[in-house]
Amino acid sequence: MHVLPTHDALRQILPSVIFELADRFVRAGHELSLVGGPVRDLYLGRVSPDLDFTTSARPEDTLKIIAGWADNTWDVGREFGTIAFKKGTYTLEVTTYRADAYDKDSRKPVVAFGDNLHDDLFRRDFTMNAMALRLPELELVDPFDGVSSLTDQQIRTPGSPDISFSDDPLRMMRAARFASQLKIEVSPEVRQAMSEMTDRIEIISAERVRDELVKLINGADPRAGIDLLVDTGLADRVLPEVSALRLEIDEHHRHKDVYQHSLTVLEQAMELETDAEGAVPGPDFVLRFAALMHDAGKPATRKFEPSGAVSFRHHDMVGSKLVKARMRALRFDKDTTKAVARLVELHMRFYGYGDAGWTDSAVRRYVTDAGSLLERLHRLTRSDVTTRNRRKAERLAFAYDDLEARIAAIAEQEELDSIRPDLDGEQIMAILGIRPGPVVGRAYKFMLNLRLDEGVLGEETAGERLRQWWALQPEAQAGVTE
């Protein structure tokens, strides 16, 4: 049973800045309430880092009330009634009561300021977020029974869900996000409305969908959120590569359920995240999303072989391209996109190590190709073992333990994190007597490959090998020095 702390306990729990602000609004003759997530979180036994308020004051009145008290203010949301400001270490947002109206083809509401708290709460996304604490008396206002939603572990809307989702289709993504973050289910009527209204998500900008997806993936139970997106068909619109993982299982069951496998890999990757002091502090979106999407190339590469086996040749490369395209469509930044796509591309690289073994050169290339993603690649590769065959799982784990040990040993000897050729560009030009140009780049690449293949050679030996390479180049034979 979720219970709101007592009045006295709330006074101790809530930051004093809340009551200072309330006093200023009351003295100015306006209502002020703590609203939404911060109130919900009190029922969940935690204090939200967000401090959101709703008020009868218009934006211009709010600016007057906090003038000289707030440290900084910004009014980029003034058009929508929101004034944000900083007080000490806290960031606060105060929004005028709203009674929004929506155009069915518009991405944004037509803002209409309201005149009472009840109507403002009615326009909010879910009943658990439609609760308020009147300030300064700390009176709970819960006209749509948000407390019951938390107690029943059900996501509901204050009004009809089809109207709510038609007004703001992003709320369907939020439902999935809250299912992940709070480990609760959506009500049957919410699920049905999501299933029937998936096309409405098309009017929402890619950036807003992306932001909700990131929060979902980084939640406590992303499987629940992803399942909801897939089961309702919303994933077909926003993340079709995940829906496509539900490959039809052939009658002979010659391959595992790729969709369920991918969700298991995601959960196992989460378990391998480290704390804030570790190599991969969780929640780590790059690792988690790569785990979910690592087999995205399988549907396009599935082939039934004459032997009866099923193959997915080059699904790593195909999947990497699909992931990159999807993340670009969702307006992810270049670095995040590149990192996730690279992990997907590399996730199969390890297989075969336990059977054939690798030379030191192959180990160096593995580390170099992974670069800054090496720790994530370690975790992704280990997470990709979902077999119920205990002997096979133990063999793969032993092989990866061995690989990590070899990486550590080579790193200790060669400072693997900063591998450089024995000769830099200036030295290459001096030895070969050439000027800057493309040939220098080719020579540098040759020296880097030499370093990866054979380790440290020393400048003298490296210089001799460089001269041998140069003698075979067309530019040297033609006497070109650029």
Tab-separated table of C-alpha atoms in Angstrom:
chain	number	residue	atom	x	y	z
A	1	MET	CA	0.000	0.000	0.000
A	2	HIS	CA	1.430	3.368	-1.041
A	3	VAL	CA	0.960	5.915	1.746
A	4	LEU	CA	1.755	9.626	1.776
A	5	PRO	CA	4.056	10.591	4.656
A	6	THR	CA	2.437	12.490	7.528
A	7	HIS	CA	2.192	16.272	7.494
A	8	ASP	CA	5.079	16.600	9.927
A	9	ALA	CA	7.175	14.108	7.980
A	10	LEU	CA	6.578	16.021	4.764
A	11	ARG	CA	7.826	19.164	6.436
A	12	GLN	CA	11.044	17.339	7.198
A	13	ILE	CA	11.342	15.579	3.833
A	14	LEU	CA	10.583	18.385	1.411
A	15	PRO	CA	13.208	21.065	0.729
A	16	SER	CA	12.602	24.321	2.567
A	17	VAL	CA	12.762	26.200	-0.728
A	18	ILE	CA	9.267	24.834	-1.497
A	19	PHE	CA	7.774	26.552	1.515
A	20	GLU	CA	9.690	29.764	0.909
A	21	LEU	CA	8.230	29.904	-2.590
A	22	ALA	CA	4.722	29.071	-1.355
A	23	ASP	CA	4.869	31.896	1.168
A	24	ARG	CA	5.682	34.399	-1.592
A	25	PHE	CA	2.756	33.241	-3.766
A	26	VAL	CA	0.262	33.224	-0.896
A	27	ARG	CA	1.286	36.734	0.169
A	28	ALA	CA	0.740	37.845	-3.432
A	29	GLY	CA	-2.782	36.384	-3.354
A	30	HIS	CA	-2.177	33.359	-5.593
A	31	GLU	CA	-2.546	29.598	-5.245
A	32	LEU	CA	0.479	27.327	-5.549
A	33	SER	CA	0.676	23.521	-5.527
A	34	LEU	CA	3.440	20.974	-5.884
A	35	VAL	CA	2.251	18.791	-8.738
A	36	GLY	CA	2.876	15.682	-10.803
A	37	GLY	CA	6.018	13.605	-10.476
A	38	PRO	CA	7.202	15.056	-7.165
A	39	VAL	CA	3.891	14.110	-5.496
A	40	ARG	CA	3.829	10.665	-7.107
A	41	ASP	CA	7.375	10.015	-5.933
A	42	LEU	CA	6.448	10.830	-2.336
A	43	TYR	CA	4.032	7.890	-2.472
A	44	LEU	CA	6.839	5.753	-3.825
A	45	GLY	CA	9.026	6.624	-0.857
A	46	ARG	CA	11.424	9.000	-2.550
A	47	VAL	CA	11.952	12.705	-3.090
A	48	SER	CA	11.965	13.720	-6.740
A	49	PRO	CA	14.871	15.828	-8.022
A	50	ASP	CA	12.283	17.780	-10.047
A	51	LEU	CA	10.307	20.502	-8.337
A	52	ASP	CA	7.258	21.280	-10.482
A	53	PHE	CA	4.475	23.605	-9.414
A	54	THR	CA	1.155	24.782	-10.786
A	55	THR	CA	-0.389	28.137	-9.897
A	56	SER	CA	-3.289	30.493	-10.464
A	57	ALA	CA	-0.754	33.232	-11.243
A	58	ARG	CA	-0.090	34.229	-14.833
A	59	PRO	CA	3.536	34.059	-16.061
A	60	GLU	CA	4.066	37.797	-15.662
A	61	ASP	CA	2.819	37.565	-12.069
A	62	THR	CA	5.167	34.667	-11.354
A	63	LEU	CA	8.127	36.707	-12.610
A	64	LYS	CA	7.187	39.541	-10.249
A	65	ILE	CA	6.768	37.173	-7.297
A	66	ILE	CA	10.210	35.594	-7.663
A	67	ALA	CA	12.020	38.800	-8.617
A	68	GLY	CA	14.889	39.438	-6.202
A	69	TRP	CA	14.490	35.973	-4.663
A	70	ALA	CA	15.382	33.610	-7.492
A	71	ASP	CA	19.054	33.459	-8.429
A	72	ASN	CA	18.380	33.108	-12.163
A	73	THR	CA	15.237	32.962	-14.266
A	74	TRP	CA	14.475	31.978	-17.836
A	75	ASP	CA	11.169	32.204	-19.599
A	76	VAL	CA	11.612	30.140	-22.759
A	77	GLY	CA	8.402	28.308	-21.800
A	78	ARG	CA	6.474	31.489	-21.072
A	79	GLU	CA	4.233	30.955	-24.109
A	80	PHE	CA	3.043	27.754	-22.421
A	81	GLY	CA	2.767	29.382	-19.010
A	82	THR	CA	6.027	28.046	-17.584
A	83	ILE	CA	8.657	30.080	-15.759
A	84	ALA	CA	11.813	28.248	-14.699
A	85	PHE	CA	14.326	29.524	-12.202
A	86	LYS	CA	17.205	28.596	-9.961
A	87	LYS	CA	17.309	28.973	-6.217
A	88	GLY	CA	20.468	27.693	-4.591
A	89	THR	CA	21.043	24.170	-5.864
A	90	TYR	CA	17.406	23.714	-6.917
A	91	THR	CA	15.821	24.221	-10.317
A	92	LEU	CA	12.111	24.946	-10.080
A	93	GLU	CA	9.353	25.287	-12.681
A	94	VAL	CA	6.080	27.104	-12.070
A	95	THR	CA	3.324	26.736	-14.661
A	96	THR	CA	0.033	28.588	-14.803
A	97	TYR	CA	-3.105	26.438	-14.573
A	98	ARG	CA	-3.772	25.075	-18.033
A	99	ALA	CA	-6.828	23.887	-19.926
A	100	ASP	CA	-5.214	22.998	-23.241
A	101	ALA	CA	-7.022	22.380	-26.498
A	102	TYR	CA	-5.465	20.300	-29.269
A	103	ASP	CA	-5.734	20.354	-33.027
A	104	LYS	CA	-5.843	16.714	-34.172
A	105	ASP	CA	-3.162	17.374	-36.802
A	106	SER	CA	-0.905	19.505	-34.621
A	107	ARG	CA	2.169	18.483	-32.647
A	108	LYS	CA	1.601	21.208	-30.051
A	109	PRO	CA	-1.337	22.189	-27.870
A	110	VAL	CA	-3.210	25.432	-28.281
A	111	VAL	CA	-2.481	26.941	-24.895
A	112	ALA	CA	-5.433	28.125	-22.878
A	113	PHE	CA	-4.786	29.196	-19.297
A	114	GLY	CA	-7.184	27.756	-16.753
A	115	ASP	CA	-8.565	29.135	-13.521
A	116	ASN	CA	-8.655	26.111	-11.200
A	117	LEU	CA	-6.514	23.216	-10.066
A	118	HIS	CA	-9.043	20.482	-10.932
A	119	ASP	CA	-9.067	21.309	-14.661
A	120	ASP	CA	-5.296	21.565	-14.681
A	121	LEU	CA	-4.962	18.084	-13.211
A	122	PHE	CA	-7.491	16.674	-15.689
A	123	ARG	CA	-5.261	17.648	-18.652
A	124	ARG	CA	-2.282	15.672	-17.311
A	125	ASP	CA	-1.110	12.415	-18.814
A	126	PHE	CA	-1.822	9.801	-16.117
A	127	THR	CA	-3.761	9.682	-12.878
A	128	MET	CA	-0.604	8.991	-10.862
A	129	ASN	CA	0.761	12.295	-12.221
A	130	ALA	CA	-2.522	14.138	-11.699
A	131	MET	CA	-2.067	14.595	-7.952
A	132	ALA	CA	-1.094	17.804	-6.201
A	133	LEU	CA	-0.154	19.074	-2.763
A	134	ARG	CA	-1.665	22.482	-2.035
A	135	LEU	CA	0.894	24.754	-0.449
A	136	PRO	CA	1.694	25.665	2.184
A	137	GLU	CA	-0.919	23.499	3.964
A	138	LEU	CA	0.200	20.279	2.181
A	139	GLU	CA	-3.380	19.237	1.385
A	140	LEU	CA	-3.512	16.306	-1.045
A	141	VAL	CA	-5.652	16.914	-4.128
A	142	ASP	CA	-6.321	13.644	-5.982
A	143	PRO	CA	-9.552	14.003	-7.985
A	144	PHE	CA	-8.792	11.103	-10.352
A	145	ASP	CA	-7.633	8.578	-7.770
A	146	GLY	CA	-3.959	8.491	-8.641
A	147	VAL	CA	-3.251	6.811	-5.318
A	148	SER	CA	-5.295	3.804	-6.428
A	149	SER	CA	-3.312	3.624	-9.652
A	150	LEU	CA	-0.102	3.344	-7.645
A	151	THR	CA	-1.619	0.847	-5.235
A	152	ASP	CA	-3.045	-1.292	-8.045
A	153	GLN	CA	0.163	-0.904	-10.079
A	154	GLN	CA	-1.871	0.263	-13.080
A	155	ILE	CA	-1.230	3.188	-15.400
A	156	ARG	CA	-4.521	4.990	-16.088
A	157	THR	CA	-5.516	8.316	-17.643
A	158	PRO	CA	-7.660	10.982	-15.898
A	159	GLY	CA	-10.150	10.900	-18.775
A	160	SER	CA	-10.752	8.540	-21.653
A	161	PRO	CA	-7.372	7.206	-22.865
A	162	ASP	CA	-8.306	7.500	-26.545
A	163	ILE	CA	-9.026	11.205	-26.102
A	164	SER	CA	-5.887	11.659	-24.021
A	165	PHE	CA	-3.674	9.937	-26.611
A	166	SER	CA	-5.349	11.730	-29.482
A	167	ASP	CA	-4.643	15.044	-27.773
A	168	ASP	CA	-0.990	14.183	-27.131
A	169	PRO	CA	0.177	10.949	-28.801
A	170	LEU	CA	3.533	11.114	-27.028
A	171	ARG	CA	1.658	9.953	-23.936
A	172	MET	CA	1.646	6.464	-25.452
A	173	MET	CA	5.433	6.478	-25.355
A	174	ARG	CA	5.308	7.836	-21.805
A	175	ALA	CA	3.075	4.928	-20.765
A	176	ALA	CA	5.755	2.510	-21.952
A	177	ARG	CA	8.438	4.591	-20.279
A	178	PHE	CA	6.648	4.555	-16.915
A	179	ALA	CA	6.085	0.814	-17.246
A	180	SER	CA	9.876	0.540	-17.433
A	181	GLN	CA	10.792	3.127	-14.831
A	182	LEU	CA	8.226	2.210	-12.183
A	183	LYS	CA	7.803	-1.504	-12.940
A	184	ILE	CA	4.032	-1.209	-13.273
A	185	GLU	CA	1.528	-2.271	-15.934
A	186	VAL	CA	-0.877	-0.261	-18.043
A	187	SER	CA	-4.594	-0.732	-17.531
A	188	PRO	CA	-6.493	-2.782	-20.151
A	189	GLU	CA	-8.230	0.318	-21.504
A	190	VAL	CA	-4.895	2.161	-21.884
A	191	ARG	CA	-3.357	-0.818	-23.669
A	192	GLN	CA	-6.332	-1.031	-26.032
A	193	ALA	CA	-6.180	2.678	-26.843
A	194	MET	CA	-2.450	2.414	-27.566
A	195	SER	CA	-3.088	-0.497	-29.922
A	196	GLU	CA	-5.801	1.358	-31.786
A	197	MET	CA	-4.015	4.698	-32.079
A	198	THR	CA	-0.457	3.878	-33.079
A	199	ASP	CA	-0.742	5.977	-36.253
A	200	ARG	CA	-1.137	9.126	-34.118
A	201	ILE	CA	2.519	8.901	-33.050
A	202	GLU	CA	3.455	9.996	-36.588
A	203	ILE	CA	2.680	13.637	-35.757
A	204	ILE	CA	5.212	13.651	-32.900
A	205	SER	CA	8.722	14.871	-33.637
A	206	ALA	CA	11.512	12.299	-33.749
A	207	GLU	CA	13.373	14.147	-31.012
A	208	ARG	CA	10.521	13.796	-28.519
A	209	VAL	CA	10.087	10.103	-29.318
A	210	ARG	CA	13.826	9.613	-28.905
A	211	ASP	CA	13.872	11.249	-25.471
A	212	GLU	CA	11.111	8.952	-24.211
A	213	LEU	CA	12.862	5.919	-25.690
A	214	VAL	CA	16.098	6.757	-23.889
A	215	LYS	CA	14.257	7.035	-20.573
A	216	LEU	CA	12.530	3.713	-21.251
A	217	ILE	CA	15.781	1.901	-22.075
A	218	ASN	CA	17.453	3.381	-18.997
A	219	GLY	CA	14.557	2.364	-16.740
A	220	ALA	CA	14.521	-0.330	-14.078
A	221	ASP	CA	12.560	-2.784	-16.256
A	222	PRO	CA	13.049	-1.948	-19.949
A	223	ARG	CA	11.698	-5.361	-20.977
A	224	ALA	CA	8.248	-4.302	-19.744
A	225	GLY	CA	8.348	-1.077	-21.742
A	226	ILE	CA	9.646	-2.732	-24.907
A	227	ASP	CA	7.075	-5.531	-24.665
A	228	LEU	CA	4.347	-2.918	-24.406
A	229	LEU	CA	5.597	-1.072	-27.489
A	230	VAL	CA	5.813	-4.308	-29.470
A	231	ASP	CA	2.533	-5.841	-28.285
A	232	THR	CA	0.526	-2.692	-29.036
A	233	GLY	CA	2.170	-2.183	-32.430
A	234	LEU	CA	3.701	1.145	-31.430
A	235	ALA	CA	7.169	-0.303	-32.007
A	236	ASP	CA	6.216	-0.857	-35.663
A	237	ARG	CA	6.119	2.932	-35.924
A	238	VAL	CA	9.064	3.993	-33.788
A	239	LEU	CA	11.401	0.983	-33.588
A	240	PRO	CA	10.400	-1.501	-36.310
A	241	GLU	CA	13.731	-3.338	-36.130
A	242	VAL	CA	12.751	-4.634	-32.690
A	243	SER	CA	9.304	-5.777	-33.839
A	244	ALA	CA	11.002	-7.588	-36.723
A	245	LEU	CA	13.000	-9.692	-34.260
A	246	ARG	CA	9.881	-11.748	-33.621
A	247	LEU	CA	10.865	-14.160	-36.361
A	248	GLU	CA	8.389	-16.893	-37.114
A	249	ILE	CA	9.774	-20.023	-35.496
A	250	ASP	CA	9.880	-22.835	-38.040
A	251	GLU	CA	8.201	-26.116	-37.207
A	252	HIS	CA	11.510	-27.811	-36.464
A	253	HIS	CA	12.587	-25.022	-34.062
A	254	ARG	CA	15.954	-24.716	-35.729
A	255	HIS	CA	16.728	-21.342	-34.167
A	256	LYS	CA	15.939	-19.603	-30.910
A	257	ASP	CA	13.383	-16.820	-30.460
A	258	VAL	CA	15.510	-13.830	-31.472
A	259	TYR	CA	13.185	-11.291	-29.828
A	260	GLN	CA	13.198	-12.961	-26.416
A	261	HIS	CA	16.919	-13.628	-26.755
A	262	SER	CA	17.548	-9.921	-27.364
A	263	LEU	CA	15.543	-8.920	-24.292
A	264	THR	CA	17.480	-11.427	-22.199
A	265	VAL	CA	20.782	-10.053	-23.510
A	266	LEU	CA	19.598	-6.567	-22.539
A	267	GLU	CA	18.782	-7.686	-19.000
A	268	GLN	CA	22.093	-9.522	-18.659
A	269	ALA	CA	23.965	-6.454	-19.893
A	270	MET	CA	22.206	-4.380	-17.232
A	271	GLU	CA	23.458	-6.797	-14.579
A	272	LEU	CA	27.027	-6.216	-15.764
A	273	GLU	CA	26.821	-2.436	-15.485
A	274	THR	CA	28.971	-1.066	-12.723
A	275	ASP	CA	28.384	1.622	-10.147
A	276	ALA	CA	29.387	5.245	-10.622
A	277	GLU	CA	33.005	4.396	-9.865
A	278	GLY	CA	33.189	1.527	-12.356
A	279	ALA	CA	34.155	1.292	-16.010
A	280	VAL	CA	30.564	1.369	-17.321
A	281	PRO	CA	28.375	3.293	-14.852
A	282	GLY	CA	24.722	2.354	-15.136
A	283	PRO	CA	22.288	3.010	-16.527
A	284	ASP	CA	24.333	3.079	-19.721
A	285	PHE	CA	22.160	3.732	-22.763
A	286	VAL	CA	24.849	2.810	-25.300
A	287	LEU	CA	25.410	-0.635	-23.798
A	288	ARG	CA	21.709	-1.300	-23.233
A	289	PHE	CA	20.572	-0.203	-26.678
A	290	ALA	CA	23.371	-2.151	-28.362
A	291	ALA	CA	22.282	-5.221	-26.394
A	292	LEU	CA	18.681	-4.794	-27.537
A	293	MET	CA	19.651	-4.164	-31.160
A	294	HIS	CA	22.666	-6.469	-31.542
A	295	ASP	CA	20.721	-8.983	-33.660
A	296	ALA	CA	18.776	-6.415	-35.674
A	297	GLY	CA	20.350	-7.801	-38.835
A	298	LYS	CA	19.059	-11.342	-38.361
A	299	PRO	CA	15.625	-10.976	-39.992
A	300	ALA	CA	17.238	-9.721	-43.204
A	301	THR	CA	19.938	-12.403	-43.271
A	302	ARG	CA	18.092	-15.531	-42.136
A	303	LYS	CA	18.639	-18.486	-44.459
A	304	PHE	CA	17.614	-22.131	-44.170
A	305	GLU	CA	20.589	-24.226	-45.224
A	306	PRO	CA	20.292	-27.581	-47.088
A	307	SER	CA	21.697	-29.250	-43.974
A	308	GLY	CA	18.650	-28.124	-42.020
A	309	ALA	CA	20.527	-25.460	-40.064
A	310	VAL	CA	19.622	-21.792	-40.038
A	311	SER	CA	22.285	-19.189	-40.794
A	312	PHE	CA	22.452	-15.432	-40.318
A	313	ARG	CA	25.627	-14.638	-42.222
A	314	HIS	CA	26.925	-11.085	-41.828
A	315	HIS	CA	24.004	-10.131	-39.588
A	316	ASP	CA	26.448	-8.112	-37.506
A	317	MET	CA	27.361	-5.845	-40.424
A	318	VAL	CA	23.789	-5.612	-41.701
A	319	GLY	CA	22.528	-4.928	-38.192
A	320	SER	CA	25.065	-2.157	-37.672
A	321	LYS	CA	23.796	-0.373	-40.778
A	322	LEU	CA	20.154	-0.795	-39.740
A	323	VAL	CA	20.879	0.544	-36.257
A	324	LYS	CA	22.723	3.541	-37.640
A	325	ALA	CA	19.836	4.360	-39.973
A	326	ARG	CA	17.228	4.028	-37.214
A	327	MET	CA	19.174	6.176	-34.761
A	328	ARG	CA	19.658	8.858	-37.397
A	329	ALA	CA	15.914	8.812	-38.058
A	330	LEU	CA	15.341	9.323	-34.334
A	331	ARG	CA	17.811	12.252	-34.353
A	332	PHE	CA	20.385	10.715	-32.023
A	333	ASP	CA	23.675	12.573	-31.860
A	334	LYS	CA	26.540	11.295	-34.003
A	335	ASP	CA	28.694	9.998	-31.148
A	336	THR	CA	25.926	7.900	-29.587
A	337	THR	CA	24.884	6.558	-32.975
A	338	LYS	CA	28.444	5.657	-33.899
A	339	ALA	CA	29.043	3.922	-30.559
A	340	VAL	CA	25.925	1.738	-30.661
A	341	ALA	CA	26.413	0.816	-34.334
A	342	ARG	CA	30.062	-0.086	-33.688
A	343	LEU	CA	29.159	-2.394	-30.806
A	344	VAL	CA	26.582	-4.138	-32.972
A	345	GLU	CA	29.202	-4.533	-35.696
A	346	LEU	CA	31.765	-6.005	-33.284
A	347	HIS	CA	29.537	-8.226	-31.149
A	348	MET	CA	30.387	-11.392	-33.138
A	349	ARG	CA	34.120	-10.756	-33.331
A	350	PHE	CA	34.914	-12.893	-30.274
A	351	TYR	CA	33.296	-16.094	-31.528
A	352	GLY	CA	35.898	-18.545	-32.748
A	353	TYR	CA	38.459	-17.409	-30.198
A	354	GLY	CA	37.792	-20.421	-27.992
A	355	ASP	CA	38.095	-22.843	-30.899
A	356	ALA	CA	41.097	-21.540	-32.823
A	357	GLY	CA	42.758	-19.152	-30.442
A	358	TRP	CA	44.119	-15.775	-31.473
A	359	THR	CA	47.588	-14.488	-32.072
A	360	ASP	CA	48.766	-11.461	-30.120
A	361	SER	CA	48.188	-9.510	-33.326
A	362	ALA	CA	44.511	-10.508	-33.371
A	363	VAL	CA	44.134	-9.514	-29.725
A	364	ARG	CA	45.690	-6.130	-30.439
A	365	ARG	CA	43.306	-5.597	-33.344
A	366	TYR	CA	40.325	-6.521	-31.183
A	367	VAL	CA	41.309	-3.877	-28.658
A	368	THR	CA	42.174	-1.286	-31.279
A	369	ASP	CA	38.926	-1.801	-33.190
A	370	ALA	CA	36.896	-1.507	-29.982
A	371	GLY	CA	38.778	1.596	-28.846
A	372	SER	CA	36.958	3.429	-26.075
A	373	LEU	CA	34.087	0.919	-26.349
A	374	LEU	CA	36.176	-2.017	-25.122
A	375	GLU	CA	34.603	-2.244	-21.647
A	376	ARG	CA	31.133	-2.104	-23.166
A	377	LEU	CA	32.108	-4.723	-25.749
A	378	HIS	CA	33.307	-7.011	-22.953
A	379	ARG	CA	29.895	-6.753	-21.302
A	380	LEU	CA	27.902	-7.067	-24.507
A	381	THR	CA	29.785	-10.186	-25.590
A	382	ARG	CA	29.348	-11.855	-22.200
A	383	SER	CA	25.656	-10.928	-22.166
A	384	ASP	CA	25.112	-12.507	-25.562
A	385	VAL	CA	25.322	-15.995	-24.047
A	386	THR	CA	21.771	-17.133	-23.310
A	387	THR	CA	22.105	-20.837	-24.018
A	388	ARG	CA	20.614	-23.305	-21.552
A	389	ASN	CA	23.471	-25.676	-22.346
A	390	ARG	CA	25.531	-25.261	-19.194
A	391	ARG	CA	28.657	-26.797	-20.690
A	392	LYS	CA	28.551	-24.473	-23.696
A	393	ALA	CA	27.955	-21.424	-21.495
A	394	GLU	CA	30.872	-22.335	-19.244
A	395	ARG	CA	33.139	-22.895	-22.253
A	396	LEU	CA	32.312	-19.482	-23.686
A	397	ALA	CA	32.772	-17.791	-20.311
A	398	PHE	CA	36.146	-19.491	-19.844
A	399	ALA	CA	37.244	-18.425	-23.332
A	400	TYR	CA	36.302	-14.813	-22.689
A	401	ASP	CA	38.026	-14.874	-19.316
A	402	ASP	CA	41.127	-16.009	-21.152
A	403	LEU	CA	40.789	-13.256	-23.755
A	404	GLU	CA	40.432	-10.569	-21.098
A	405	ALA	CA	43.465	-11.944	-19.292
A	406	ARG	CA	45.508	-11.778	-22.495
A	407	ILE	CA	44.329	-8.232	-23.161
A	408	ALA	CA	45.396	-7.232	-19.655
A	409	ALA	CA	48.806	-8.876	-20.072
A	410	ILE	CA	49.488	-7.230	-23.426
A	411	ALA	CA	48.234	-3.885	-22.137
A	412	GLU	CA	50.627	-4.055	-19.219
A	413	GLN	CA	53.527	-4.632	-21.578
A	414	GLU	CA	52.608	-2.236	-24.337
A	415	GLU	CA	50.213	0.372	-22.923
A	416	LEU	CA	47.647	-0.891	-25.373
A	417	ASP	CA	45.232	1.973	-24.794
A	418	SER	CA	47.563	4.344	-26.670
A	419	ILE	CA	49.074	2.202	-29.410
A	420	ARG	CA	51.154	4.237	-31.834
A	421	PRO	CA	53.549	3.200	-34.588
A	422	ASP	CA	57.246	3.171	-33.752
A	423	LEU	CA	57.663	6.120	-36.134
A	424	ASP	CA	55.507	9.230	-36.354
A	425	GLY	CA	54.744	11.265	-39.445
A	426	GLU	CA	57.742	13.568	-39.085
A	427	GLN	CA	60.122	10.635	-38.746
A	428	ILE	CA	58.555	8.885	-41.749
A	429	MET	CA	59.077	11.962	-43.940
A	430	ALA	CA	62.659	12.379	-42.739
A	431	ILE	CA	63.601	8.737	-43.380
A	432	LEU	CA	61.973	8.621	-46.828
A	433	GLY	CA	62.844	12.174	-47.838
A	434	ILE	CA	59.273	13.016	-48.802
A	435	ARG	CA	56.999	15.972	-48.172
A	436	PRO	CA	53.529	15.941	-46.595
A	437	GLY	CA	50.886	14.210	-48.697
A	438	PRO	CA	48.819	11.031	-49.141
A	439	VAL	CA	51.918	8.837	-49.276
A	440	VAL	CA	52.768	9.801	-45.693
A	441	GLY	CA	49.326	8.609	-44.620
A	442	ARG	CA	49.830	5.284	-46.356
A	443	ALA	CA	53.235	4.876	-44.777
A	444	TYR	CA	51.816	5.680	-41.339
A	445	LYS	CA	49.064	3.086	-41.815
A	446	PHE	CA	51.691	0.513	-42.813
A	447	MET	CA	53.677	1.278	-39.668
A	448	LEU	CA	50.540	1.038	-37.505
A	449	ASN	CA	49.661	-2.382	-38.947
A	450	LEU	CA	53.250	-3.451	-38.388
A	451	ARG	CA	52.967	-2.339	-34.772
A	452	LEU	CA	49.710	-4.272	-34.317
A	453	ASP	CA	51.074	-7.409	-35.955
A	454	GLU	CA	54.518	-7.564	-34.413
A	455	GLY	CA	54.492	-5.344	-31.355
A	456	VAL	CA	57.234	-2.840	-30.500
A	457	LEU	CA	60.165	-3.025	-32.960
A	458	GLY	CA	62.227	-0.005	-31.972
A	459	GLU	CA	63.086	2.916	-34.232
A	460	GLU	CA	66.045	1.304	-35.982
A	461	THR	CA	64.252	-1.890	-37.017
A	462	ALA	CA	61.068	0.056	-37.812
A	463	GLY	CA	63.042	2.401	-40.049
A	464	GLU	CA	64.528	-0.534	-41.960
A	465	ARG	CA	61.093	-2.098	-42.462
A	466	LEU	CA	59.764	1.262	-43.641
A	467	ARG	CA	62.513	1.508	-46.258
A	468	GLN	CA	61.743	-2.000	-47.469
A	469	TRP	CA	58.060	-1.066	-47.820
A	470	TRP	CA	58.930	2.181	-49.589
A	471	ALA	CA	61.102	0.417	-52.146
A	472	LEU	CA	58.026	-1.433	-53.401
A	473	GLN	CA	55.862	1.663	-53.769
A	474	PRO	CA	55.282	3.152	-57.250
A	475	GLU	CA	56.201	6.641	-56.035
A	476	ALA	CA	59.642	5.460	-54.903
A	477	GLN	CA	60.245	3.659	-58.164
A	478	ALA	CA	59.242	6.763	-60.084
A	479	GLY	CA	61.422	8.990	-57.930
A	480	VAL	CA	58.457	11.005	-56.611
A	481	THR	CA	59.007	12.812	-53.324
A	482	GLU	CA	55.879	14.973	-53.450
